[in-house]
Amino acid sequence: MTALDDMPVGQQRGTVAELEAIRDAMRRGPSDKATEAQHAKGKLTARERLQLLFDDGRFTEVEGLRRHRASGFGLEDKRPYTDGVVTGWGRVFGRTVFAYAHDFRIFGGSLGEAHAEKIHKIMDMAATAGAPIVGLCDGAGARIQEGVTALAGYGGIFQRNVRNSGVIPQISVMMGPCAGGAAYSPALTDFVFMVRGTSQMFITGPDVVQAVTGEQISHDELGGADAHTGLSGVAGFAYDDEESCLADVRYLLSFLPANNHELPPSEPCADRPDRLTPAVRDLVPSDEKSAYDVREVIEELVDVGDFFEVHEAWAPNVVCALARLDGHVVGIVANQPASLAGVLDIKGSEKAARFVQMCDSFNIPLVTLVDVPGFLPGVDQEHGGIIRHGAKLLYAYCNATVPRIQLILRKAYGGAYIVMDSRSIGSDVSLAWPGNEIAVMGAEGAANVVFRREIAAAADPDSARRQHIKEYRDQLMHPYYAAERGLVDDVIDPAETRVRLIDALAVLRTKYVAQPSRKHGNQPQ
């Protein structure tokens, strides 16, 4: 029996009618004028965004009737339902996902005590249920009228971001402003999406920048989608509209497991696992100095040519992507000869390290496609900390316990060869194409060092240099040198690559590595 059962029928109907009226007011928001203003900015409302995120727009809301308890500065006279954030859960491709969405129409989406507690609750529920959480961010920061209480609310969000890191996928979708300390929550999550023209992120805005440094810059130039996807690397994806942005958030979720105790979702393979890939023979030029787009190689290898690139616009000399092989999710890290000849630099190392860490956190096997001439030389790289940043990638690979396969497409020189998941740092299987060159450095540079005296003393130094280059290449850089020494498991026909990758991944699917007992490692900074 419930309280409603004890009521007369007419009274029950009146109570339910009152509830529906309250719920209707809650769903409509503050006013039609506020909704029109939101649409006029090219932005959807919080509930419209949630409808696009979840299957069939179905969403179960939590604490929709929550209102703030603050007083002063007129707040006691303005206590709208939801307090400016909609929280709850729904399904994405049939799998449970939790979400919160700032409602800019209410207090500018600013965070107060009740607002923060709603986000804390839904983050805790996501962690307890072992399911991803998506934050649809469109807020003006801390609610000034509530003072330090609002700031404490952000502290609770940051704490949960860190506690849930590597436990459940966390995705931030920037659909409006995000300034000051609020920007650190997206930075702590696994993926950040942005929408051009309407979303910005920065610690200090253009006015403060101008007052302190004298520099004049617009909001978009300082912290817009293109600035963060192409320059800072804070965001991984940029879109022209919210609809396409949310469609790709759904697509990304299709690659990720619900939590770190599960494998990524597999699906029936629409591509034959025994399909040969002879086209890749012509995609990679034999001349190690000739450029090509490694994404064309990836497209040939993965199921139906479909892959989802992360941080496409930032550090393009390294390609990081999620794809499927025989229906199973893999993470692909590849040098990109079409950009900076595929060298590793500060940004590229950091980008790849972050991606490797994410894949390892969520049980996604790694396939590394290697065609690397080395690390980028230069004073700015050395003073910028290439040693630290290169060590991040090395640390990420060495620390990874997921299945790891290295494939050397063409060349692999120096320390960059080691860092790109070589056998010596723990790759499970290392394959190479014919014509691969694995060496301390290129033949020309090596000959100039090893035979410098002979070349200098020769009657025809150029002829002697060519002869010694050939000698070095024939002795130490032939395609089977590494295989003879067990550093490469097999040299394969490029046409067999897809088949060999699928076979190796199937064998490694039950891989288990016991970790040393420790609180955590001390990752290079």
Short mmCIF file of C-alpha atoms in Angstrom, two decimals:
data_model
loop_
_atom_site.label_atom_id
_atom_site.label_comp_id
_atom_site.label_asym_id
_atom_site.label_seq_id
_atom_site.Cartn_x
_atom_site.Cartn_y
_atom_site.Cartn_z
CA MET A 1 0.00 0.00 0.00
CA THR A 2 1.18 3.53 -0.78
CA ALA A 3 0.02 6.94 0.37
CA LEU A 4 -1.79 7.34 -2.95
CA ASP A 5 -3.69 4.07 -2.37
CA ASP A 6 -5.10 5.48 0.88
CA MET A 7 -6.39 8.63 -0.84
CA PRO A 8 -9.84 8.98 -2.36
CA VAL A 9 -9.81 8.49 -6.15
CA GLY A 10 -10.51 12.13 -6.92
CA GLN A 11 -7.73 13.29 -4.62
CA GLN A 12 -5.30 10.82 -6.25
CA ARG A 13 -6.16 12.21 -9.66
CA GLY A 14 -5.63 15.75 -8.47
CA THR A 15 -2.26 14.85 -6.98
CA VAL A 16 -1.13 13.14 -10.18
CA ALA A 17 -2.34 16.12 -12.21
CA GLU A 18 -0.27 18.42 -10.00
CA LEU A 19 2.78 16.17 -10.48
CA GLU A 20 2.36 16.22 -14.25
CA ALA A 21 2.05 20.01 -14.22
CA ILE A 22 5.28 20.30 -12.24
CA ARG A 23 7.05 17.84 -14.54
CA ASP A 24 5.85 19.72 -17.60
CA ALA A 25 7.18 23.00 -16.21
CA MET A 26 10.48 21.28 -15.39
CA ARG A 27 10.85 19.92 -18.94
CA ARG A 28 9.88 23.21 -20.65
CA GLY A 29 12.49 25.20 -18.77
CA PRO A 30 12.35 28.82 -17.71
CA SER A 31 10.54 30.31 -20.73
CA ASP A 32 9.99 30.12 -24.45
CA LYS A 33 12.02 33.32 -24.78
CA ALA A 34 15.03 31.66 -23.15
CA THR A 35 14.71 28.70 -25.49
CA GLU A 36 14.50 31.00 -28.51
CA ALA A 37 17.63 32.81 -27.33
CA GLN A 38 19.47 29.49 -27.05
CA HIS A 39 18.42 28.50 -30.56
CA ALA A 40 19.37 31.93 -31.90
CA LYS A 41 22.97 31.22 -30.84
CA GLY A 42 22.95 28.06 -32.94
CA LYS A 43 22.71 25.90 -29.82
CA LEU A 44 20.25 23.20 -28.79
CA THR A 45 18.76 22.99 -25.31
CA ALA A 46 20.05 20.45 -22.79
CA ARG A 47 17.10 18.12 -23.34
CA GLU A 48 17.32 18.36 -27.13
CA ARG A 49 20.98 17.32 -26.88
CA LEU A 50 20.13 14.36 -24.67
CA GLN A 51 17.49 13.25 -27.16
CA LEU A 52 20.17 13.13 -29.88
CA LEU A 53 22.63 11.28 -27.65
CA PHE A 54 20.39 8.42 -26.54
CA ASP A 55 18.65 5.68 -28.48
CA ASP A 56 15.21 6.88 -29.63
CA GLY A 57 15.67 9.94 -27.42
CA ARG A 58 14.74 7.91 -24.32
CA PHE A 59 16.25 9.25 -21.10
CA THR A 60 15.62 8.56 -17.42
CA GLU A 61 16.10 11.73 -15.42
CA VAL A 62 17.43 11.90 -11.85
CA GLU A 63 16.69 14.76 -9.44
CA GLY A 64 14.74 16.75 -12.01
CA LEU A 65 12.82 18.45 -9.20
CA ARG A 66 15.98 19.54 -7.36
CA ARG A 67 16.15 23.26 -6.49
CA HIS A 68 18.86 25.30 -4.79
CA ARG A 69 18.63 26.42 -1.15
CA ALA A 70 20.84 29.51 -1.47
CA SER A 71 19.77 32.97 -0.39
CA GLY A 72 21.02 36.47 -0.97
CA PHE A 73 21.50 38.51 -4.15
CA GLY A 74 17.90 37.63 -5.11
CA LEU A 75 18.50 33.89 -5.36
CA GLU A 76 15.79 33.10 -2.82
CA ASP A 77 13.23 34.50 -5.28
CA LYS A 78 14.48 32.44 -8.21
CA ARG A 79 14.51 28.67 -7.60
CA PRO A 80 13.91 26.86 -10.92
CA TYR A 81 13.67 23.09 -11.13
CA THR A 82 16.87 21.19 -12.17
CA ASP A 83 19.01 24.13 -10.96
CA GLY A 84 20.54 24.38 -14.41
CA VAL A 85 21.70 20.80 -15.04
CA VAL A 86 19.81 17.75 -16.33
CA THR A 87 21.18 14.40 -15.10
CA GLY A 88 20.27 10.77 -15.71
CA TRP A 89 20.88 7.79 -17.96
CA GLY A 90 19.80 6.18 -21.21
CA ARG A 91 21.09 3.71 -23.78
CA VAL A 92 23.51 4.15 -26.67
CA PHE A 93 23.36 1.24 -29.12
CA GLY A 94 21.53 -0.66 -26.39
CA ARG A 95 24.20 -0.12 -23.71
CA THR A 96 23.73 1.98 -20.56
CA VAL A 97 25.38 5.42 -20.54
CA PHE A 98 25.05 8.12 -17.86
CA ALA A 99 25.04 11.82 -18.70
CA TYR A 100 24.68 15.33 -17.37
CA ALA A 101 23.83 18.36 -19.49
CA HIS A 102 24.15 21.97 -18.45
CA ASP A 103 21.05 24.06 -19.18
CA PHE A 104 22.36 27.48 -20.19
CA ARG A 105 18.83 28.92 -19.97
CA ILE A 106 18.96 28.62 -16.16
CA PHE A 107 21.55 30.77 -14.42
CA GLY A 108 23.68 30.52 -17.58
CA GLY A 109 24.34 26.88 -16.72
CA SER A 110 26.48 28.07 -13.81
CA LEU A 111 27.42 25.66 -11.06
CA GLY A 112 26.05 26.13 -7.57
CA GLU A 113 25.83 23.75 -4.60
CA ALA A 114 22.70 21.84 -5.72
CA HIS A 115 23.89 21.80 -9.34
CA ALA A 116 27.23 20.29 -8.28
CA GLU A 117 25.63 17.70 -6.01
CA LYS A 118 23.51 16.47 -8.93
CA ILE A 119 26.63 15.98 -11.05
CA HIS A 120 28.42 14.28 -8.14
CA LYS A 121 25.51 11.88 -7.75
CA ILE A 122 25.34 10.90 -11.43
CA MET A 123 29.13 10.44 -11.60
CA ASP A 124 28.95 8.18 -8.55
CA MET A 125 26.08 6.23 -10.08
CA ALA A 126 28.06 5.74 -13.30
CA ALA A 127 31.05 4.45 -11.34
CA THR A 128 28.88 2.12 -9.24
CA ALA A 129 27.07 0.78 -12.31
CA GLY A 130 30.31 0.49 -14.26
CA ALA A 131 29.08 2.52 -17.24
CA PRO A 132 30.45 5.46 -19.29
CA ILE A 133 29.56 9.04 -18.44
CA VAL A 134 29.12 11.89 -20.91
CA GLY A 135 29.15 15.54 -19.86
CA LEU A 136 27.38 17.99 -22.20
CA CYS A 137 29.03 21.22 -21.11
CA ASP A 138 27.44 24.61 -21.65
CA GLY A 139 27.95 26.65 -18.50
CA ALA A 140 29.24 29.99 -17.31
CA GLY A 141 31.42 28.55 -14.55
CA ALA A 142 30.96 28.88 -10.81
CA ARG A 143 27.79 30.65 -9.64
CA ILE A 144 29.19 33.86 -8.21
CA GLN A 145 26.20 34.44 -5.90
CA GLU A 146 26.96 31.21 -4.02
CA GLY A 147 30.61 32.06 -3.43
CA VAL A 148 33.10 29.45 -2.27
CA THR A 149 30.39 26.77 -2.05
CA ALA A 150 30.31 26.72 -5.85
CA LEU A 151 34.08 26.33 -6.02
CA ALA A 152 33.91 23.38 -3.65
CA GLY A 153 31.42 21.80 -6.04
CA TYR A 154 34.07 21.82 -8.78
CA GLY A 155 36.51 20.19 -6.40
CA GLY A 156 34.11 17.29 -5.97
CA ILE A 157 33.84 16.90 -9.77
CA PHE A 158 37.63 16.93 -10.22
CA GLN A 159 38.06 14.34 -7.48
CA ARG A 160 35.58 12.02 -9.19
CA ASN A 161 37.17 12.60 -12.61
CA VAL A 162 40.46 11.33 -11.22
CA ARG A 163 38.93 8.48 -9.22
CA ASN A 164 37.02 7.25 -12.28
CA SER A 165 39.98 7.68 -14.63
CA GLY A 166 40.78 4.36 -16.30
CA VAL A 167 37.75 2.80 -14.60
CA ILE A 168 34.87 4.03 -16.76
CA PRO A 169 35.08 6.01 -20.02
CA GLN A 170 34.59 9.74 -19.43
CA ILE A 171 33.66 11.98 -22.36
CA SER A 172 33.31 15.77 -22.32
CA VAL A 173 31.29 17.49 -25.06
CA MET A 174 31.85 21.23 -25.13
CA MET A 175 28.78 23.02 -26.47
CA GLY A 176 29.20 26.43 -24.93
CA PRO A 177 31.62 28.40 -22.78
CA CYS A 178 33.89 26.74 -20.23
CA ALA A 179 36.21 29.16 -18.44
CA GLY A 180 38.44 29.26 -15.41
CA GLY A 181 38.80 26.25 -13.15
CA ALA A 182 35.80 24.60 -14.82
CA ALA A 183 38.03 23.79 -17.81
CA TYR A 184 40.03 21.31 -15.75
CA SER A 185 37.22 18.78 -15.61
CA PRO A 186 37.19 18.19 -19.39
CA ALA A 187 40.98 18.08 -19.31
CA LEU A 188 40.78 15.19 -16.82
CA THR A 189 38.44 13.12 -19.01
CA ASP A 190 39.35 10.62 -21.73
CA PHE A 191 37.96 12.48 -24.77
CA VAL A 192 36.95 16.10 -25.46
CA PHE A 193 34.59 17.10 -28.29
CA MET A 194 34.00 20.72 -29.37
CA VAL A 195 31.59 22.59 -31.66
CA ARG A 196 32.94 25.40 -33.82
CA GLY A 197 31.58 28.87 -33.20
CA THR A 198 29.71 28.10 -29.98
CA SER A 199 32.17 26.38 -27.62
CA GLN A 200 35.27 27.86 -26.03
CA MET A 201 37.61 26.75 -23.26
CA PHE A 202 40.21 28.86 -21.49
CA ILE A 203 41.58 29.51 -18.02
CA THR A 204 41.65 33.28 -18.51
CA GLY A 205 39.49 34.99 -21.13
CA PRO A 206 40.48 37.52 -23.80
CA ASP A 207 39.83 40.53 -21.54
CA VAL A 208 42.20 39.27 -18.86
CA VAL A 209 44.80 38.31 -21.45
CA GLN A 210 44.71 41.82 -22.91
CA ALA A 211 44.88 43.46 -19.49
CA VAL A 212 47.90 41.39 -18.43
CA THR A 213 49.86 40.95 -21.67
CA GLY A 214 48.42 43.58 -24.01
CA GLU A 215 47.53 40.90 -26.58
CA GLN A 216 44.21 41.27 -28.38
CA ILE A 217 42.51 38.01 -29.30
CA SER A 218 38.94 36.81 -29.82
CA HIS A 219 37.21 34.12 -27.79
CA ASP A 220 37.41 31.65 -30.68
CA GLU A 221 41.04 32.40 -31.46
CA LEU A 222 41.96 31.93 -27.82
CA GLY A 223 39.92 28.87 -26.92
CA GLY A 224 37.70 27.81 -29.80
CA ALA A 225 37.36 24.35 -31.30
CA ASP A 226 40.05 24.77 -33.96
CA ALA A 227 42.48 26.31 -31.48
CA HIS A 228 42.18 23.34 -29.14
CA THR A 229 42.08 20.58 -31.78
CA GLY A 230 44.89 22.01 -33.91
CA LEU A 231 47.16 23.96 -31.56
CA SER A 232 46.84 22.96 -27.91
CA GLY A 233 45.69 19.36 -28.26
CA VAL A 234 43.20 19.88 -25.41
CA ALA A 235 40.33 18.62 -27.59
CA GLY A 236 40.35 15.66 -29.94
CA PHE A 237 37.39 16.44 -32.20
CA ALA A 238 35.80 19.55 -33.76
CA TYR A 239 32.45 19.83 -35.58
CA ASP A 240 30.43 22.45 -37.39
CA ASP A 241 27.16 21.57 -35.65
CA GLU A 242 25.89 19.82 -32.54
CA GLU A 243 24.05 17.09 -34.43
CA SER A 244 27.18 15.70 -36.14
CA CYS A 245 29.14 16.12 -32.92
CA LEU A 246 26.70 14.02 -30.89
CA ALA A 247 26.52 11.43 -33.69
CA ASP A 248 30.28 10.91 -33.35
CA VAL A 249 30.04 10.75 -29.55
CA ARG A 250 27.68 7.82 -30.05
CA TYR A 251 30.09 6.32 -32.61
CA LEU A 252 33.02 6.60 -30.20
CA LEU A 253 31.00 4.88 -27.47
CA SER A 254 30.48 1.93 -29.83
CA PHE A 255 34.24 1.23 -29.61
CA LEU A 256 34.57 1.49 -25.82
CA PRO A 257 33.79 -1.06 -23.11
CA ALA A 258 31.45 -0.07 -20.30
CA ASN A 259 34.34 -0.21 -17.81
CA ASN A 260 37.86 -1.49 -17.27
CA HIS A 261 36.68 -5.00 -16.31
CA GLU A 262 35.07 -5.63 -19.70
CA LEU A 263 36.39 -6.15 -23.21
CA PRO A 264 35.37 -3.66 -25.90
CA PRO A 265 32.13 -4.59 -27.69
CA SER A 266 32.61 -6.89 -30.67
CA GLU A 267 30.21 -7.19 -33.56
CA PRO A 268 29.67 -9.56 -36.47
CA CYS A 269 32.36 -8.91 -39.03
CA ALA A 270 31.08 -7.52 -42.32
CA ASP A 271 34.52 -8.10 -43.84
CA ARG A 272 36.19 -11.46 -44.49
CA PRO A 273 38.93 -12.24 -41.94
CA ASP A 274 40.87 -14.09 -44.66
CA ARG A 275 40.73 -11.14 -47.07
CA LEU A 276 44.14 -10.48 -48.63
CA THR A 277 45.42 -6.90 -48.99
CA PRO A 278 47.60 -6.79 -52.14
CA ALA A 279 46.77 -3.09 -52.62
CA VAL A 280 49.08 -2.12 -49.74
CA ARG A 281 52.10 -3.25 -51.76
CA ASP A 282 51.65 -0.20 -53.97
CA LEU A 283 50.69 2.25 -51.23
CA VAL A 284 54.11 2.30 -49.55
CA PRO A 285 56.98 3.43 -51.86
CA SER A 286 60.21 1.46 -51.62
CA ASP A 287 62.24 4.68 -51.47
CA GLU A 288 62.38 5.51 -47.76
CA LYS A 289 62.39 9.24 -48.54
CA SER A 290 59.11 9.16 -50.48
CA ALA A 291 56.00 10.27 -48.60
CA TYR A 292 52.63 8.51 -48.51
CA ASP A 293 49.47 8.67 -46.41
CA VAL A 294 49.50 5.88 -43.82
CA ARG A 295 45.73 6.28 -43.41
CA GLU A 296 45.33 4.59 -46.80
CA VAL A 297 47.22 1.58 -45.42
CA ILE A 298 44.99 1.52 -42.34
CA GLU A 299 41.89 1.72 -44.52
CA GLU A 300 43.00 -1.35 -46.47
CA LEU A 301 43.72 -3.40 -43.35
CA VAL A 302 40.73 -2.78 -41.07
CA ASP A 303 37.17 -4.06 -41.38
CA VAL A 304 35.35 -2.43 -44.32
CA GLY A 305 37.95 0.36 -44.31
CA ASP A 306 36.29 2.02 -41.33
CA PHE A 307 38.30 3.71 -38.59
CA PHE A 308 37.81 6.61 -36.16
CA GLU A 309 40.81 8.92 -35.87
CA VAL A 310 41.54 10.69 -32.59
CA HIS A 311 43.29 14.10 -32.54
CA GLU A 312 43.36 14.20 -36.35
CA ALA A 313 44.34 17.89 -36.52
CA TRP A 314 46.95 17.87 -33.72
CA ALA A 315 50.40 16.32 -34.18
CA PRO A 316 49.50 14.87 -37.60
CA ASN A 317 52.90 13.13 -37.88
CA VAL A 318 51.37 10.37 -35.73
CA VAL A 319 47.99 8.79 -36.51
CA CYS A 320 45.95 7.35 -33.62
CA ALA A 321 42.70 5.58 -34.45
CA LEU A 322 40.13 3.09 -33.24
CA ALA A 323 39.04 0.40 -35.70
CA ARG A 324 37.97 -3.23 -35.88
CA LEU A 325 39.71 -6.36 -37.12
CA ASP A 326 37.40 -9.35 -37.55
CA GLY A 327 34.77 -7.44 -35.55
CA HIS A 328 37.05 -6.83 -32.54
CA VAL A 329 38.14 -3.33 -31.51
CA VAL A 330 41.82 -2.37 -31.85
CA GLY A 331 43.77 0.81 -31.27
CA ILE A 332 46.14 1.77 -34.08
CA VAL A 333 49.22 3.96 -33.64
CA ALA A 334 51.05 4.79 -36.89
CA ASN A 335 53.83 7.07 -38.02
CA GLN A 336 52.58 9.38 -40.78
CA PRO A 337 55.22 9.92 -43.51
CA ALA A 338 52.96 12.52 -45.14
CA SER A 339 53.67 14.87 -42.18
CA LEU A 340 57.20 15.72 -41.05
CA ALA A 341 58.32 12.48 -42.74
CA GLY A 342 56.73 10.60 -39.84
CA VAL A 343 59.30 11.65 -37.23
CA LEU A 344 58.47 11.59 -33.54
CA ASP A 345 58.43 15.01 -31.90
CA ILE A 346 57.13 16.47 -28.64
CA LYS A 347 53.48 16.68 -29.68
CA GLY A 348 53.46 13.37 -31.53
CA SER A 349 55.00 11.53 -28.59
CA GLU A 350 52.51 13.01 -26.15
CA LYS A 351 49.56 12.28 -28.44
CA ALA A 352 50.55 8.64 -28.94
CA ALA A 353 51.35 8.13 -25.24
CA ARG A 354 47.94 9.37 -24.18
CA PHE A 355 46.24 7.12 -26.74
CA VAL A 356 48.24 4.04 -25.72
CA GLN A 357 47.35 4.70 -22.07
CA MET A 358 43.66 5.00 -22.92
CA CYS A 359 43.68 1.76 -24.91
CA ASP A 360 45.46 -0.09 -22.13
CA SER A 361 43.02 1.27 -19.53
CA PHE A 362 40.04 -0.12 -21.44
CA ASN A 363 41.45 -3.44 -22.69
CA ILE A 364 41.85 -2.37 -26.31
CA PRO A 365 44.65 -4.27 -28.13
CA LEU A 366 47.31 -2.16 -29.84
CA VAL A 367 48.59 -2.41 -33.41
CA THR A 368 51.59 -0.17 -34.12
CA LEU A 369 52.49 0.61 -37.75
CA VAL A 370 56.12 1.73 -37.89
CA ASP A 371 57.81 3.89 -40.52
CA VAL A 372 59.93 6.28 -38.51
CA PRO A 373 63.23 8.00 -39.37
CA GLY A 374 63.89 9.02 -35.75
CA PHE A 375 63.13 11.87 -33.38
CA LEU A 376 62.86 15.41 -34.75
CA PRO A 377 66.19 17.22 -34.21
CA GLY A 378 66.36 20.86 -33.16
CA VAL A 379 67.09 23.24 -30.31
CA ASP A 380 63.38 23.93 -29.75
CA GLN A 381 62.69 20.21 -29.42
CA GLU A 382 65.55 19.61 -26.97
CA HIS A 383 64.73 22.66 -24.86
CA GLY A 384 61.03 21.88 -25.10
CA GLY A 385 61.64 18.55 -23.41
CA ILE A 386 61.66 15.93 -26.17
CA ILE A 387 63.43 13.63 -23.72
CA ARG A 388 60.55 13.92 -21.24
CA HIS A 389 57.83 13.63 -23.86
CA GLY A 390 59.47 10.78 -25.74
CA ALA A 391 59.81 9.01 -22.39
CA LYS A 392 56.02 9.32 -21.93
CA LEU A 393 55.44 7.19 -25.02
CA LEU A 394 58.09 4.71 -23.94
CA TYR A 395 56.53 4.50 -20.48
CA ALA A 396 53.02 4.03 -21.89
CA TYR A 397 54.05 1.11 -24.10
CA CYS A 398 56.19 -0.55 -21.43
CA ASN A 399 53.35 -0.24 -18.95
CA ALA A 400 50.66 -1.59 -21.30
CA THR A 401 49.42 -5.13 -20.65
CA VAL A 402 46.98 -5.44 -23.56
CA PRO A 403 47.92 -7.49 -26.65
CA ARG A 404 50.52 -5.54 -28.63
CA ILE A 405 51.54 -6.11 -32.25
CA GLN A 406 54.26 -4.15 -34.06
CA LEU A 407 54.32 -4.02 -37.86
CA ILE A 408 57.32 -2.41 -39.56
CA LEU A 409 56.18 -1.08 -42.91
CA ARG A 410 59.42 0.38 -44.21
CA LYS A 411 62.06 1.91 -41.94
CA ALA A 412 62.66 2.06 -38.20
CA TYR A 413 65.71 4.00 -37.08
CA GLY A 414 67.35 4.70 -33.75
CA GLY A 415 65.59 5.28 -30.46
CA ALA A 416 62.34 5.95 -32.29
CA TYR A 417 62.34 2.29 -33.41
CA ILE A 418 62.61 1.16 -29.80
CA VAL A 419 59.90 3.54 -28.61
CA MET A 420 57.42 2.42 -31.30
CA ASP A 421 56.61 -0.79 -29.42
CA SER A 422 59.64 -2.86 -30.39
CA ARG A 423 60.17 -6.41 -29.18
CA SER A 424 62.72 -5.14 -26.67
CA ILE A 425 60.06 -3.16 -24.78
CA GLY A 426 57.46 -5.90 -24.80
CA SER A 427 55.47 -6.16 -28.01
CA ASP A 428 53.98 -9.64 -28.21
CA VAL A 429 54.42 -10.06 -31.95
CA SER A 430 56.66 -8.11 -34.31
CA LEU A 431 56.12 -8.40 -38.05
CA ALA A 432 57.88 -6.66 -40.93
CA TRP A 433 57.34 -6.21 -44.63
CA PRO A 434 60.10 -7.11 -47.12
CA GLY A 435 62.33 -4.12 -47.72
CA ASN A 436 62.17 -3.03 -44.07
CA GLU A 437 65.21 -1.30 -42.64
CA ILE A 438 65.85 -1.49 -38.90
CA ALA A 439 69.03 0.25 -37.83
CA VAL A 440 70.62 2.77 -35.51
CA MET A 441 70.29 5.35 -38.28
CA GLY A 442 69.93 5.60 -42.04
CA ALA A 443 72.68 4.12 -44.20
CA GLU A 444 73.97 7.51 -45.36
CA GLY A 445 74.36 8.88 -41.84
CA ALA A 446 75.84 5.64 -40.56
CA ALA A 447 78.40 5.45 -43.35
CA ASN A 448 79.47 9.05 -42.72
CA VAL A 449 80.18 8.16 -39.09
CA VAL A 450 81.65 4.67 -39.40
CA PHE A 451 83.73 5.30 -42.51
CA ARG A 452 84.48 8.98 -42.15
CA ARG A 453 88.27 8.51 -42.24
CA GLU A 454 88.18 6.19 -45.24
CA ILE A 455 85.90 8.59 -47.09
CA ALA A 456 88.08 11.60 -46.27
CA ALA A 457 91.24 9.80 -47.41
CA ALA A 458 89.76 8.49 -50.66
CA ALA A 459 90.77 9.95 -54.02
CA ASP A 460 87.08 10.16 -54.91
CA PRO A 461 85.19 10.80 -51.62
CA ASP A 462 81.76 10.71 -53.29
CA SER A 463 82.41 7.34 -54.89
CA ALA A 464 83.84 6.01 -51.62
CA ARG A 465 80.83 7.28 -49.71
CA ARG A 466 78.43 5.51 -52.08
CA GLN A 467 80.43 2.30 -51.77
CA HIS A 468 80.45 2.41 -47.97
CA ILE A 469 76.73 3.26 -47.84
CA LYS A 470 76.05 0.14 -49.91
CA GLU A 471 78.38 -1.90 -47.69
CA TYR A 472 76.62 -0.77 -44.51
CA ARG A 473 73.18 -1.33 -46.01
CA ASP A 474 74.07 -4.83 -47.25
CA GLN A 475 75.58 -5.94 -43.95
CA LEU A 476 73.34 -4.37 -41.30
CA MET A 477 70.18 -3.07 -42.93
CA HIS A 478 68.90 -5.90 -45.09
CA PRO A 479 65.28 -6.93 -44.42
CA TYR A 480 66.19 -10.15 -42.61
CA TYR A 481 68.91 -8.86 -40.27
CA ALA A 482 66.46 -8.24 -37.39
CA ALA A 483 64.59 -11.49 -38.07
CA GLU A 484 67.84 -13.46 -37.92
CA ARG A 485 68.42 -12.06 -34.43
CA GLY A 486 64.88 -12.66 -33.15
CA LEU A 487 63.92 -8.98 -33.05
CA VAL A 488 61.25 -9.57 -35.71
CA ASP A 489 59.06 -12.67 -35.53
CA ASP A 490 58.47 -12.89 -39.27
CA VAL A 491 58.90 -11.04 -42.53
CA ILE A 492 55.57 -11.24 -44.35
CA ASP A 493 54.03 -10.51 -47.71
CA PRO A 494 52.12 -7.21 -47.30
CA ALA A 495 49.11 -8.91 -48.90
CA GLU A 496 48.92 -11.23 -45.87
CA THR A 497 48.95 -8.41 -43.31
CA ARG A 498 45.27 -8.34 -42.38
CA VAL A 499 45.15 -12.13 -42.05
CA ARG A 500 48.27 -12.23 -39.88
CA LEU A 501 47.08 -9.42 -37.61
CA ILE A 502 43.70 -11.08 -37.05
CA ASP A 503 45.34 -14.44 -36.34
CA ALA A 504 47.79 -12.97 -33.81
CA LEU A 505 45.09 -10.95 -32.05
CA ALA A 506 42.89 -14.04 -31.72
CA VAL A 507 45.72 -15.92 -30.01
CA LEU A 508 46.49 -12.98 -27.71
CA ARG A 509 42.88 -12.34 -26.69
CA THR A 510 43.39 -14.26 -23.42
CA LYS A 511 46.70 -12.55 -22.62
CA TYR A 512 47.26 -11.91 -18.92
CA VAL A 513 50.14 -10.03 -17.32
CA ALA A 514 50.64 -9.92 -13.54
CA GLN A 515 51.51 -6.40 -12.47
CA PRO A 516 54.06 -5.65 -9.73
CA SER A 517 52.67 -4.65 -6.36
CA ARG A 518 52.85 -0.87 -6.20
CA LYS A 519 50.64 2.11 -5.52
CA HIS A 520 51.31 3.52 -9.00
CA GLY A 521 54.24 4.27 -11.24
CA ASN A 522 55.87 7.70 -11.50
CA GLN A 523 55.12 8.59 -15.11
CA PRO A 524 57.48 11.04 -16.87
CA GLN A 525 56.15 14.59 -16.87
#
